[in-house]
CSV table of C-alpha atoms in Angstrom, one decimal:
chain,number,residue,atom,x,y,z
I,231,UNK,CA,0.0,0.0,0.0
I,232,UNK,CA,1.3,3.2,-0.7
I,233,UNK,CA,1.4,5.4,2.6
I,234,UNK,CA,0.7,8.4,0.1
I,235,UNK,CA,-3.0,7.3,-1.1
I,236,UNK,CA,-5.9,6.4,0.8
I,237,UNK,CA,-5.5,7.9,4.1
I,238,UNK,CA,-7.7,8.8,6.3
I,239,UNK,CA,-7.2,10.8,9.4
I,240,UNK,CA,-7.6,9.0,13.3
I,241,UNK,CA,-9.9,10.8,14.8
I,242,UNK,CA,-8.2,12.6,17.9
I,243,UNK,CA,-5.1,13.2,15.8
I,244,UNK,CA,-3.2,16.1,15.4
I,245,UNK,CA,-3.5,15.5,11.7
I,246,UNK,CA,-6.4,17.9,9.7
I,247,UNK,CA,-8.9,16.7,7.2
I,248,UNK,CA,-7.2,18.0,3.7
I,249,UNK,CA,-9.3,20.5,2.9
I,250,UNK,CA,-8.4,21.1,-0.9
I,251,UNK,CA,-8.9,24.6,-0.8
I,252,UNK,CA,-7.5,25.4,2.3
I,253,UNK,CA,-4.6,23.5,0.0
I,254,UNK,CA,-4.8,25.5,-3.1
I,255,UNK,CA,-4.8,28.6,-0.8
I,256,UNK,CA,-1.3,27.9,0.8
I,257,UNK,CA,-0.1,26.8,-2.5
I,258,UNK,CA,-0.7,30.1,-3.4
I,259,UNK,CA,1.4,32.0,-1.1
I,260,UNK,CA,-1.0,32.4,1.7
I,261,UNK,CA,0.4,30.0,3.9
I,262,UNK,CA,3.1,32.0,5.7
I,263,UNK,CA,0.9,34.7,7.1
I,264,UNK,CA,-1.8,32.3,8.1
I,265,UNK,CA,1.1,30.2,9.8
I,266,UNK,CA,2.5,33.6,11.1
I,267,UNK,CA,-0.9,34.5,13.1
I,268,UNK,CA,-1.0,31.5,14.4
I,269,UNK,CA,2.5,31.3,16.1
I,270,UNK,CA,1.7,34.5,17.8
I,271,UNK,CA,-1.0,33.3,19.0
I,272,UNK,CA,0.1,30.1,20.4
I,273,UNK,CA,3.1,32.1,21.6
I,274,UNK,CA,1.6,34.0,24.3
I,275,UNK,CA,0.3,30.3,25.7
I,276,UNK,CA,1.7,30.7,28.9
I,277,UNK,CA,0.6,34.1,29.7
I,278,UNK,CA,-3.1,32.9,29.2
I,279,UNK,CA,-5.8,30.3,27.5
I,280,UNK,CA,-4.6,30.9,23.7
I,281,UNK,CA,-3.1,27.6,23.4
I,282,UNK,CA,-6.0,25.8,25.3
I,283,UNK,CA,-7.2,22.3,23.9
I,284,UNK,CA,-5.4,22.7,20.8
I,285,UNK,CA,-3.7,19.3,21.6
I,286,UNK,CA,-6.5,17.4,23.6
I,287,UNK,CA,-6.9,13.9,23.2
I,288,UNK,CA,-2.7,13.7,22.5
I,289,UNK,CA,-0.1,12.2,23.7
I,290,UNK,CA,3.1,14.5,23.8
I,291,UNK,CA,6.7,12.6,24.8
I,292,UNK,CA,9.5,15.0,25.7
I,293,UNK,CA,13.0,14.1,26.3
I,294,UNK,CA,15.2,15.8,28.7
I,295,UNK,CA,11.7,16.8,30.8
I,296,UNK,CA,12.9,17.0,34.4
I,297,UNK,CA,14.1,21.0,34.0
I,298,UNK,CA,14.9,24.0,31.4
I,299,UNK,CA,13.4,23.6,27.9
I,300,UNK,CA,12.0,19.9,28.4
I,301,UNK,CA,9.9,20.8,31.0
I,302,UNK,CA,8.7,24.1,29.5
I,303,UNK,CA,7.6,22.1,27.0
I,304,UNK,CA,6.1,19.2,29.0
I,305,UNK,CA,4.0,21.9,31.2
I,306,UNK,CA,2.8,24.1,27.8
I,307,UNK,CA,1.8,20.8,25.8
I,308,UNK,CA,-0.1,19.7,29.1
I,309,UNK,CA,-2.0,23.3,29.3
I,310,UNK,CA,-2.7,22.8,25.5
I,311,UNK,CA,-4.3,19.6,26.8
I,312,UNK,CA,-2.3,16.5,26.1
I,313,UNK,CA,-1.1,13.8,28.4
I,314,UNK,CA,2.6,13.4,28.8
I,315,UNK,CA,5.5,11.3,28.6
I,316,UNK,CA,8.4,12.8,30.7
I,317,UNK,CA,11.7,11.4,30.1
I,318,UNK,CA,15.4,12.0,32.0
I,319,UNK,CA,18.3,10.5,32.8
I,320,UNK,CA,17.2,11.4,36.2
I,321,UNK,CA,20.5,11.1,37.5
I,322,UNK,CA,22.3,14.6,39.0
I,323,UNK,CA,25.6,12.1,39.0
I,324,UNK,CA,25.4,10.8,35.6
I,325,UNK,CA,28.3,11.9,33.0
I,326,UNK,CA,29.5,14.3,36.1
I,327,UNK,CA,32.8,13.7,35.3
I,328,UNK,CA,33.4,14.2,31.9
I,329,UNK,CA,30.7,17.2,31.9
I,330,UNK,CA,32.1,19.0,34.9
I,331,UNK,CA,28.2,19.8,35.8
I,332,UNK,CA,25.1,17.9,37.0
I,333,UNK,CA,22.5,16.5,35.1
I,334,UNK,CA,18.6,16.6,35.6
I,335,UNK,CA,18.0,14.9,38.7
I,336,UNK,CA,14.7,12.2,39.8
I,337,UNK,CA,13.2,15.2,42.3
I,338,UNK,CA,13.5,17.6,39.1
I,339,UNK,CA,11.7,14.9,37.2
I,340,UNK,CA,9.4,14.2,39.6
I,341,UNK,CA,8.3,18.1,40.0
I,342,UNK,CA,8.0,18.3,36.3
I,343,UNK,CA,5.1,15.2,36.9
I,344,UNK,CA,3.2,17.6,39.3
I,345,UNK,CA,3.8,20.6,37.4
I,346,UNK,CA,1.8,18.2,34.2
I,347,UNK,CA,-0.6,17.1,36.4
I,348,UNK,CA,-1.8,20.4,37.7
I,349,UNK,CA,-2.8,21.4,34.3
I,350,UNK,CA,-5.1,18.4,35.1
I,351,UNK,CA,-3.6,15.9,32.5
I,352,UNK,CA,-1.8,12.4,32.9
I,353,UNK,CA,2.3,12.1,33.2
I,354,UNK,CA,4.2,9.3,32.9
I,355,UNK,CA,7.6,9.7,34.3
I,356,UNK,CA,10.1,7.5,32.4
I,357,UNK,CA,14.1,7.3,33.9
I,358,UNK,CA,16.5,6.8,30.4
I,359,UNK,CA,19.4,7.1,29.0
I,360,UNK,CA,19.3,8.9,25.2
I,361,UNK,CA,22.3,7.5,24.4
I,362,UNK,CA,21.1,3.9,25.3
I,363,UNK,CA,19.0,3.0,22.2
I,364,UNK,CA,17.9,-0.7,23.9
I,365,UNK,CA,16.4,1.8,27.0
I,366,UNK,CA,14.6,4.5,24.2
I,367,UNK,CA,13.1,1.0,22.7
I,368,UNK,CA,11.9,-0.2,25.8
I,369,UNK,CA,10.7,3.6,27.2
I,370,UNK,CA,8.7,4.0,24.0
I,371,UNK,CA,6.9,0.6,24.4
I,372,UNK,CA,6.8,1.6,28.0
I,373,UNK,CA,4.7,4.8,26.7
I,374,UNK,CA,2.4,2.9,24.1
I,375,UNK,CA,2.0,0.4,26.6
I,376,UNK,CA,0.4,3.1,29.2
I,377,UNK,CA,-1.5,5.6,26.6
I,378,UNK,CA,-1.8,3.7,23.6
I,379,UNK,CA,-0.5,6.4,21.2
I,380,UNK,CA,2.0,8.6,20.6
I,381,UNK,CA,1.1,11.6,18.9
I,382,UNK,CA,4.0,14.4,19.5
I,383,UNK,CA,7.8,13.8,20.2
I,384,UNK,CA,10.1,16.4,21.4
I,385,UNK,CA,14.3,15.5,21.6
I,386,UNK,CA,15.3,17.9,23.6
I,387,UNK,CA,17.4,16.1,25.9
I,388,UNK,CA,21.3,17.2,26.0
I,389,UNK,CA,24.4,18.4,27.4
I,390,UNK,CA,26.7,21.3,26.6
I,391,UNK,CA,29.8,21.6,24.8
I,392,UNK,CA,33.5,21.2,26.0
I,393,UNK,CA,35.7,23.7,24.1
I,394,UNK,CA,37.6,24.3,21.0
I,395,UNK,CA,38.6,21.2,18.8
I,396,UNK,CA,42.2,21.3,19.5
I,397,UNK,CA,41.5,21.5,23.3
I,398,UNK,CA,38.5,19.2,23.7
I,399,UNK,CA,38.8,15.7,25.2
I,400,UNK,CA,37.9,12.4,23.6
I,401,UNK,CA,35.4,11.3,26.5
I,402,UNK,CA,33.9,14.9,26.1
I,403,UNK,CA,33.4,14.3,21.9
I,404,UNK,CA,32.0,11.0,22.4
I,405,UNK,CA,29.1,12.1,25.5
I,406,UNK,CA,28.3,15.2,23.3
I,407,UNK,CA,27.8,13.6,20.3
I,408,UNK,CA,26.1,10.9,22.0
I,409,UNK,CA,23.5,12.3,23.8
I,410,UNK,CA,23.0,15.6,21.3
I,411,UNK,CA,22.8,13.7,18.0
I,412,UNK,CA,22.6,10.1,18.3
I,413,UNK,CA,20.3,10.5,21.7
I,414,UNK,CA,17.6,12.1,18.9
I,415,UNK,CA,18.3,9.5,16.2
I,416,UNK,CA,17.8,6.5,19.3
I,417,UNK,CA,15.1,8.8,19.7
I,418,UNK,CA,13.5,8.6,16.1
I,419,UNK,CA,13.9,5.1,15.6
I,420,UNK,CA,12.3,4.1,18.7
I,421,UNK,CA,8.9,6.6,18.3
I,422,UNK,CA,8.3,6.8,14.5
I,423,UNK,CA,7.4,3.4,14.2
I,424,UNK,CA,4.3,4.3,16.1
I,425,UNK,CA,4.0,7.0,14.3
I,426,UNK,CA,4.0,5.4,10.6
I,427,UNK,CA,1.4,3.1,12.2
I,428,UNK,CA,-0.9,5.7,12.5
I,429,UNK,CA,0.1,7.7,9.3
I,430,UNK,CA,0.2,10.9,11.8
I,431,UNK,CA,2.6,12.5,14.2
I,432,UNK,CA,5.0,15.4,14.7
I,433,UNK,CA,8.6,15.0,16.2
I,434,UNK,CA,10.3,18.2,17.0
I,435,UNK,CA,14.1,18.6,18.0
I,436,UNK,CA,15.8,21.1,20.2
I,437,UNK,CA,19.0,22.1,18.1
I,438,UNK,CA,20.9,25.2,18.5
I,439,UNK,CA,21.7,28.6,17.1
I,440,UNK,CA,25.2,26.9,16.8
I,441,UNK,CA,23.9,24.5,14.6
I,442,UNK,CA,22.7,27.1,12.2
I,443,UNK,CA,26.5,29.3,12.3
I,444,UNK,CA,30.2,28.1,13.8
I,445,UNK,CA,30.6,29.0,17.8
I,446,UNK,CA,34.4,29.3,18.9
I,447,UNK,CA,35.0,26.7,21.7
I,448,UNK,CA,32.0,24.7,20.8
I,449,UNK,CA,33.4,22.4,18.5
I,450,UNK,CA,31.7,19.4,19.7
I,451,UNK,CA,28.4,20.9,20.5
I,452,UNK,CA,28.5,22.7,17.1
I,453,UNK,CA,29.1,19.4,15.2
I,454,UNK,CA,25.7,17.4,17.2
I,455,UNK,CA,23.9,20.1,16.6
I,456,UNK,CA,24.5,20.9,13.1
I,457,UNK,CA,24.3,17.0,12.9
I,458,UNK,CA,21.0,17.2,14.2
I,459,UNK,CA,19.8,19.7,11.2
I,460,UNK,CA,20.8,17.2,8.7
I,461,UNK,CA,19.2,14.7,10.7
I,462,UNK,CA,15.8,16.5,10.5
I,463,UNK,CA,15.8,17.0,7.3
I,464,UNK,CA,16.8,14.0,6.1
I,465,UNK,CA,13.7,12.2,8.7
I,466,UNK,CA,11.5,15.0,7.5
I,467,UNK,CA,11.7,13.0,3.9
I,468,UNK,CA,11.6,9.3,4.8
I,469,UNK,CA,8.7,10.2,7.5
I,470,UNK,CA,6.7,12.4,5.2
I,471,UNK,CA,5.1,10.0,3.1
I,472,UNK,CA,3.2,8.7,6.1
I,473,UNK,CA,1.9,12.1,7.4
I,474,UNK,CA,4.7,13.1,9.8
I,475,UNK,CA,6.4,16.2,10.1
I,476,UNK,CA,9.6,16.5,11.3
I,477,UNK,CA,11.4,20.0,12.3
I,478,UNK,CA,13.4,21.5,14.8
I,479,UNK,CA,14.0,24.7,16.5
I,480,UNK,CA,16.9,26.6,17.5
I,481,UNK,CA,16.7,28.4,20.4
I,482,UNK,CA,19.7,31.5,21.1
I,483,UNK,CA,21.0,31.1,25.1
I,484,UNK,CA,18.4,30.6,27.3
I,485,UNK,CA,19.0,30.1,30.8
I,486,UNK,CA,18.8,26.5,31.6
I,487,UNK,CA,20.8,23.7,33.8
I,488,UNK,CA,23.4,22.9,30.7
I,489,UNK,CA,25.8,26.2,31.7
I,490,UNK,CA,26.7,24.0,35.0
I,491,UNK,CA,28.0,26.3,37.4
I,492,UNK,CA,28.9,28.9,35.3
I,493,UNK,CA,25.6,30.1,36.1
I,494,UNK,CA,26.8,30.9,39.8
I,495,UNK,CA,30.2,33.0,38.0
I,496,UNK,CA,28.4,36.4,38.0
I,497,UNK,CA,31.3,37.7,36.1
I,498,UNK,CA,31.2,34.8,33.1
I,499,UNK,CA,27.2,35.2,33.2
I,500,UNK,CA,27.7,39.5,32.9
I,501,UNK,CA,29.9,38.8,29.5
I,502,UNK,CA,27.5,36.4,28.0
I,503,UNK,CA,24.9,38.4,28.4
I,504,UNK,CA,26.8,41.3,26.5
I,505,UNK,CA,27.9,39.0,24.2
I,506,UNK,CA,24.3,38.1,23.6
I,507,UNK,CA,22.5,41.9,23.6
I,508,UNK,CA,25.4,42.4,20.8
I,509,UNK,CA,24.7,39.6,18.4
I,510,UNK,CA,20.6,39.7,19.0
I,511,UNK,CA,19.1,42.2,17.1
I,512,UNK,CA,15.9,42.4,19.4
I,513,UNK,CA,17.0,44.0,22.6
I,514,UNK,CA,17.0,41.4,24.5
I,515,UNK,CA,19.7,39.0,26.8
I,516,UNK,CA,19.6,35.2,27.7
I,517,UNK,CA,15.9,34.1,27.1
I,518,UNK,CA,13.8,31.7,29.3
I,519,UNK,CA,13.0,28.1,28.8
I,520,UNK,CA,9.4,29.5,28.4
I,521,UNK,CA,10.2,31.5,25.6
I,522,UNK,CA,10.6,28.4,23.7
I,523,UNK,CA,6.7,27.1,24.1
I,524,UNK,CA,5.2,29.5,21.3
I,525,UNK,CA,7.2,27.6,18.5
I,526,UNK,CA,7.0,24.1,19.9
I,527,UNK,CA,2.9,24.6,20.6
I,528,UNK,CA,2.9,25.9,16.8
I,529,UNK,CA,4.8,22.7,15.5
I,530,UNK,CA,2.6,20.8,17.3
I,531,UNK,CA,-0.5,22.2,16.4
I,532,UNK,CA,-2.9,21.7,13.5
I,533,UNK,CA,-1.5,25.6,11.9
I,534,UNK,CA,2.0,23.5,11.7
I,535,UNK,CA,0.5,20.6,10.0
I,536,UNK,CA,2.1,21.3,6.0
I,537,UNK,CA,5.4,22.6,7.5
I,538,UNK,CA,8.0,19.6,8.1
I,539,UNK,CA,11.9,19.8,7.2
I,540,UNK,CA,12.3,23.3,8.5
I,541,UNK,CA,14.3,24.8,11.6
I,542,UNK,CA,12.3,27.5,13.4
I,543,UNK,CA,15.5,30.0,15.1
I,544,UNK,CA,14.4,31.2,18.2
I,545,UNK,CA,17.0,33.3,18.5
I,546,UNK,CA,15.9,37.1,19.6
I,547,UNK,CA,17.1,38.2,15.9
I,548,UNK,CA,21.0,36.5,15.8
I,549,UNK,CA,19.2,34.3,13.1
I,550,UNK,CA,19.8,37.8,11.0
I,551,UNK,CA,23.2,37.4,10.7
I,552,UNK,CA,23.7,33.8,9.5
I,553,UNK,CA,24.9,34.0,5.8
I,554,UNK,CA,21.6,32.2,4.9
């Protein structure tokens, strides 16, 4: 059968009806301003209702969920109305020393659990490993096991970068590229199955503004995450056919567990945020976790439903000065 013909929509899903005119009028150029509208819309979720039961009946999975972006996510997908599926590490220990900062821990994960179910949803919490494609198997049947679907998957989960390439260690390389790009490929393989099943889903992935232009001393961050852009695309082809979309966004810095203690060095936290109020062209510093809802809600959503292959820079106007 081809996955191309013949499909008809779940009911529940976060796939539309094809409507052929709603079609023609995208084809015709319309498409980007009606898309436009509704990312500010969805944007300003967490500020009020806008974003409310746009994704009932779903089931959202987020990697990295115990803090930062993750749970942002988790919580604003919950609001929106979908159950979720909270993965971490879970482990404050884990990778310690070749990372030089803690991970995620099982309290965070736990408070990102109450955090879901206080928007009044369902939250499964699931302890895993990224890297560990046998454990993203087994935490995705896990998940289908418990809700019986899997309708949005967010890689978010990752760990920062551990200086310039002449300087950076071969542990440090390895964990980076890991967790950052193979973590969402271990990712992929273990949720689109599901996915193609249904012929309808939407996987988005965290990447960075330093997959989009080179960063001095992030060489091995830089590579995962630049990686992971190919990787999208690339998934956004082979999924397609079967009604998935496949994206990612890249967020500028936002203020999140993955700086370590340099978040405690007043003095190293001063200069980024110059660094950043100089390369932004909003005037704006380090954004919030929060900040990164709007675009992930708008992926997610039924207005996000024809866009796959793209990479959405939340990045407070740096995205200006890329050279395309």
């Amino acid at each position: 059968m081809d996955p191309r013909k013949d499909r008809t929509p779940t009911p529940g899903t976060n796939e539309e009806p094809r409507d052929p005119a709603r079609r023609r009028t995208m084809m015709a150029g319309l498409g980007a301003p009606i898309a436009l509208s509704a990312l500010a819309a969805t944007a300003t979720a967490q500020d009020g209702d806008a974003s409310a039961g746009i994704l009932d009946g779903q089931v959202a999975m987020v990697t990295g969920a115990a803090r930062g972006i993750g749970r942002a996510i988790a919580v604003a997908y919950a609001r929106a109305g979908a159950d979720i599926v909270a993965l971490d590490i879970a482990d404050a220990d884990a990778y310690r020393d070749v990372l030089g900062y803690r991970l995620g821990s099982q309290a965070e994960l736990d408070e990102t659990v109450a955090l879901v179910e206080a928007e009044g949803r369902q939250a499964l919490a699931i302890k895993a490993d990224v890297s560990d494609a046998g454990a993203m198997r087994s935490a995705a049947s896990e998940a289908l096991e418990r809700f019986n679907r899997l309708d949005i998957v967010v890689a978010n989960a990752g760990v920062g970068g551990g200086g310039p390439i002449h300087g950076v260690s071969d542990a440090h390389w390895k964990t980076v590229l890991d967790i950052n790009l193979t973590g969402a490929a271990n990712t992929m393989k273990a949720t689109l199955p599901a996915m193609i099943e249904r012929q309808s889903g939407r996987f988005i992935a965290i990447t960075s503004v330093a997959g989009r232009m080179g960063a001095g001393g992030q060489a091995d961050y830089g590579a995962s995450k630049w990686g992971l852009v190919g990787l999208v695309k690339s998934a956004a082809i082979d999924a397609g056919p079967y009604g998935i979309t496949v994206n990612a966004i890249a967020p500028t810095g936002v203020r999140t567990g993955i700086f370590g203690q340099l978040m405690d060095d007043t003095a190293w936290m001063a200069g980024f945020e110059t660094f950043l109020n100089q390369m932004h062209t909003l005037p704006v510093g380090m954004l919030e976790p929060e900040d990164m809802t709007g675009a992930a809600l708008f992926l997610a959503s039924p207005a996000g439903q024809y866009i796959s292959g793209a990479v959405i820079d939340m990045a407070a106007g740096m995205n200006a000065r890329y050279t395309a």
